Amino acid sequence: MELMTIGVIVNTHGLKGTVKVKSFTDFKEERYKKGTILYIAFKQELIPVTVVKFRTQKGLELIDFEEFTNINQIEKFKGSELQISTEFKHDLDEDEFYFDELIGMNVFTDELIGICIDVREVP
């Protein structure tokens, strides 16, 4: 199964296992809807989790998972990527793209200046 990163767990929220996620997706309502299966990339493992609840607060997503119900269970995942199967990629318009599609492509101005190794969004 191929996965794509849709966010990173930056912290916990409260005592009931809620995580704060810096999201990289434009499709938040669909990616984090109740019942969606996501994967936490932790060390060399992929841990499947089921979304129970999602909301946005101060620019971060607050997500509860069925499998984790207290802070002690989830705290170790801080800094871990949150991933979803690529089978859930949306079809995009002709002039739109996913960031991961840019990795490895040649970058030009008037001439070749390098190869894309990362994409970062900044305000």
PDB file of C-alpha atoms in Angstrom:
ATOM      1  CA  MET A   1       0.000   0.000   0.000  1.00  0.00           C
ATOM      2  CA  GLU A   2       1.299   3.443  -0.923  1.00  0.00           C
ATOM      3  CA  LEU A   3       0.806   6.228   1.591  1.00  0.00           C
ATOM      4  CA  MET A   4       0.990  10.007   1.474  1.00  0.00           C
ATOM      5  CA  THR A   5       1.653  12.332   4.392  1.00  0.00           C
ATOM      6  CA  ILE A   6      -1.257  14.623   5.234  1.00  0.00           C
ATOM      7  CA  GLY A   7       0.047  16.093   8.479  1.00  0.00           C
ATOM      8  CA  VAL A   8       2.351  15.809  11.453  1.00  0.00           C
ATOM      9  CA  ILE A   9       1.405  15.345  15.119  1.00  0.00           C
ATOM     10  CA  VAL A  10       2.845  18.386  16.882  1.00  0.00           C
ATOM     11  CA  ASN A  11       1.453  17.935  20.380  1.00  0.00           C
ATOM     12  CA  THR A  12      -1.303  16.538  22.564  1.00  0.00           C
ATOM     13  CA  HIS A  13      -4.424  18.394  23.705  1.00  0.00           C
ATOM     14  CA  GLY A  14      -6.020  17.634  27.032  1.00  0.00           C
ATOM     15  CA  LEU A  15      -5.902  14.321  28.864  1.00  0.00           C
ATOM     16  CA  LYS A  16      -8.167  12.162  26.652  1.00  0.00           C
ATOM     17  CA  GLY A  17      -5.705  11.332  23.856  1.00  0.00           C
ATOM     18  CA  THR A  18      -6.508  14.175  21.479  1.00  0.00           C
ATOM     19  CA  VAL A  19      -3.631  15.182  19.187  1.00  0.00           C
ATOM     20  CA  LYS A  20      -2.800  18.521  17.601  1.00  0.00           C
ATOM     21  CA  VAL A  21      -1.933  18.090  13.926  1.00  0.00           C
ATOM     22  CA  LYS A  22      -0.265  20.520  11.542  1.00  0.00           C
ATOM     23  CA  SER A  23      -2.154  19.560   8.418  1.00  0.00           C
ATOM     24  CA  PHE A  24      -0.744  19.560   4.865  1.00  0.00           C
ATOM     25  CA  THR A  25      -4.012  18.741   3.105  1.00  0.00           C
ATOM     26  CA  ASP A  26      -6.563  21.011   1.468  1.00  0.00           C
ATOM     27  CA  PHE A  27      -9.248  18.368   2.008  1.00  0.00           C
ATOM     28  CA  LYS A  28      -9.429  18.413   5.819  1.00  0.00           C
ATOM     29  CA  GLU A  29     -13.151  17.722   6.163  1.00  0.00           C
ATOM     30  CA  GLU A  30     -12.825  14.564   4.090  1.00  0.00           C
ATOM     31  CA  ARG A  31      -9.405  13.367   5.315  1.00  0.00           C
ATOM     32  CA  TYR A  32     -10.365  13.634   8.986  1.00  0.00           C
ATOM     33  CA  LYS A  33     -14.029  12.631   8.886  1.00  0.00           C
ATOM     34  CA  LYS A  34     -15.295  10.128  11.437  1.00  0.00           C
ATOM     35  CA  GLY A  35     -14.390   6.546  10.546  1.00  0.00           C
ATOM     36  CA  THR A  36     -11.436   7.396   8.296  1.00  0.00           C
ATOM     37  CA  ILE A  37      -8.440   5.091   8.702  1.00  0.00           C
ATOM     38  CA  LEU A  38      -5.139   6.964   8.982  1.00  0.00           C
ATOM     39  CA  TYR A  39      -1.641   5.724   9.786  1.00  0.00           C
ATOM     40  CA  ILE A  40       0.830   7.112  12.297  1.00  0.00           C
ATOM     41  CA  ALA A  41       4.387   6.677  10.978  1.00  0.00           C
ATOM     42  CA  PHE A  42       6.209   5.954  14.234  1.00  0.00           C
ATOM     43  CA  LYS A  43       9.830   4.843  14.105  1.00  0.00           C
ATOM     44  CA  GLN A  44       9.757   2.063  11.484  1.00  0.00           C
ATOM     45  CA  GLU A  45       6.088   1.158  12.071  1.00  0.00           C
ATOM     46  CA  LEU A  46       2.767   2.187  10.594  1.00  0.00           C
ATOM     47  CA  ILE A  47       0.093   2.287  13.284  1.00  0.00           C
ATOM     48  CA  PRO A  48      -3.475   2.283  11.918  1.00  0.00           C
ATOM     49  CA  VAL A  49      -5.868   4.634  13.700  1.00  0.00           C
ATOM     50  CA  THR A  50      -9.546   5.437  13.217  1.00  0.00           C
ATOM     51  CA  VAL A  51     -10.757   9.036  13.409  1.00  0.00           C
ATOM     52  CA  VAL A  52     -13.506   9.547  15.992  1.00  0.00           C
ATOM     53  CA  LYS A  53     -13.661  13.350  16.083  1.00  0.00           C
ATOM     54  CA  PHE A  54     -12.008  16.276  14.317  1.00  0.00           C
ATOM     55  CA  ARG A  55     -12.089  20.049  14.742  1.00  0.00           C
ATOM     56  CA  THR A  56      -9.864  23.015  13.962  1.00  0.00           C
ATOM     57  CA  GLN A  57      -8.486  25.347  16.635  1.00  0.00           C
ATOM     58  CA  LYS A  58      -5.920  28.121  16.185  1.00  0.00           C
ATOM     59  CA  GLY A  59      -4.736  26.826  12.809  1.00  0.00           C
ATOM     60  CA  LEU A  60      -4.220  23.239  13.955  1.00  0.00           C
ATOM     61  CA  GLU A  61      -6.447  20.192  13.667  1.00  0.00           C
ATOM     62  CA  LEU A  62      -7.527  18.480  16.897  1.00  0.00           C
ATOM     63  CA  ILE A  63      -8.142  14.787  16.239  1.00  0.00           C
ATOM     64  CA  ASP A  64      -9.356  11.967  18.486  1.00  0.00           C
ATOM     65  CA  PHE A  65      -8.632   8.344  17.571  1.00  0.00           C
ATOM     66  CA  GLU A  66     -10.653   5.300  18.579  1.00  0.00           C
ATOM     67  CA  GLU A  67      -7.515   3.380  19.563  1.00  0.00           C
ATOM     68  CA  PHE A  68      -6.116   5.947  22.017  1.00  0.00           C
ATOM     69  CA  THR A  69      -8.170   7.419  24.852  1.00  0.00           C
ATOM     70  CA  ASN A  70      -5.620   9.059  27.146  1.00  0.00           C
ATOM     71  CA  ILE A  71      -2.566  11.270  26.913  1.00  0.00           C
ATOM     72  CA  ASN A  72      -0.172   8.545  28.119  1.00  0.00           C
ATOM     73  CA  GLN A  73      -0.988   6.357  25.121  1.00  0.00           C
ATOM     74  CA  ILE A  74      -0.577   9.052  22.468  1.00  0.00           C
ATOM     75  CA  GLU A  75       2.205  11.309  23.815  1.00  0.00           C
ATOM     76  CA  LYS A  76       5.008   9.206  22.312  1.00  0.00           C
ATOM     77  CA  PHE A  77       3.739   9.990  18.789  1.00  0.00           C
ATOM     78  CA  LYS A  78       4.668  13.707  18.925  1.00  0.00           C
ATOM     79  CA  GLY A  79       6.610  14.540  15.761  1.00  0.00           C
ATOM     80  CA  SER A  80       5.219  11.540  13.851  1.00  0.00           C
ATOM     81  CA  GLU A  81       3.702  11.906  10.399  1.00  0.00           C
ATOM     82  CA  LEU A  82       0.024  11.211   9.828  1.00  0.00           C
ATOM     83  CA  GLN A  83      -0.540   9.345   6.571  1.00  0.00           C
ATOM     84  CA  ILE A  84      -3.376   8.090   4.385  1.00  0.00           C
ATOM     85  CA  SER A  85      -3.526   5.633   1.515  1.00  0.00           C
ATOM     86  CA  THR A  86      -2.889   7.215  -1.902  1.00  0.00           C
ATOM     87  CA  GLU A  87      -6.038   5.512  -3.178  1.00  0.00           C
ATOM     88  CA  PHE A  88      -7.882   8.435  -1.555  1.00  0.00           C
ATOM     89  CA  LYS A  89      -6.129  11.092  -3.659  1.00  0.00           C
ATOM     90  CA  HIS A  90      -8.589  13.433  -5.316  1.00  0.00           C
ATOM     91  CA  ASP A  91      -8.511  14.076  -9.022  1.00  0.00           C
ATOM     92  CA  LEU A  92      -7.107  17.568  -9.453  1.00  0.00           C
ATOM     93  CA  ASP A  93      -7.643  20.161 -12.161  1.00  0.00           C
ATOM     94  CA  GLU A  94      -5.145  20.487 -14.994  1.00  0.00           C
ATOM     95  CA  ASP A  95      -3.106  23.239 -13.301  1.00  0.00           C
ATOM     96  CA  GLU A  96      -3.120  21.640  -9.815  1.00  0.00           C
ATOM     97  CA  PHE A  97      -0.731  19.110  -8.299  1.00  0.00           C
ATOM     98  CA  TYR A  98       0.186  17.261  -5.128  1.00  0.00           C
ATOM     99  CA  PHE A  99       3.437  18.336  -3.498  1.00  0.00           C
ATOM    100  CA  ASP A 100       4.820  14.788  -3.529  1.00  0.00           C
ATOM    101  CA  GLU A 101       4.508  14.774  -7.326  1.00  0.00           C
ATOM    102  CA  LEU A 102       7.067  17.590  -7.497  1.00  0.00           C
ATOM    103  CA  ILE A 103       9.796  15.743  -5.598  1.00  0.00           C
ATOM    104  CA  GLY A 104      12.515  14.600  -7.999  1.00  0.00           C
ATOM    105  CA  MET A 105      11.458  16.923 -10.833  1.00  0.00           C
ATOM    106  CA  ASN A 106      13.842  19.310 -12.557  1.00  0.00           C
ATOM    107  CA  VAL A 107      13.571  22.986 -11.548  1.00  0.00           C
ATOM    108  CA  PHE A 108      14.139  25.693 -14.155  1.00  0.00           C
ATOM    109  CA  THR A 109      14.375  29.464 -14.345  1.00  0.00           C
ATOM    110  CA  ASP A 110      15.963  30.225 -17.717  1.00  0.00           C
ATOM    111  CA  GLU A 111      18.104  27.123 -17.272  1.00  0.00           C
ATOM    112  CA  LEU A 112      18.149  24.020 -15.094  1.00  0.00           C
ATOM    113  CA  ILE A 113      18.951  25.076 -11.523  1.00  0.00           C
ATOM    114  CA  GLY A 114      18.424  21.791  -9.694  1.00  0.00           C
ATOM    115  CA  ILE A 115      16.098  19.018  -8.636  1.00  0.00           C
ATOM    116  CA  CYS A 116      13.191  19.481  -6.207  1.00  0.00           C
ATOM    117  CA  ILE A 117      13.893  17.649  -2.936  1.00  0.00           C
ATOM    118  CA  ASP A 118      11.218  19.236  -0.717  1.00  0.00           C
ATOM    119  CA  VAL A 119       8.218  21.574  -0.853  1.00  0.00           C
ATOM    120  CA  ARG A 120       7.432  23.961   1.983  1.00  0.00           C
ATOM    121  CA  GLU A 121       4.462  26.259   2.342  1.00  0.00           C
ATOM    122  CA  VAL A 122       5.138  29.521   4.112  1.00  0.00           C
ATOM    123  CA  PRO A 123       2.759  32.377   4.890  1.00  0.00           C
TER     124      PRO A 123
END
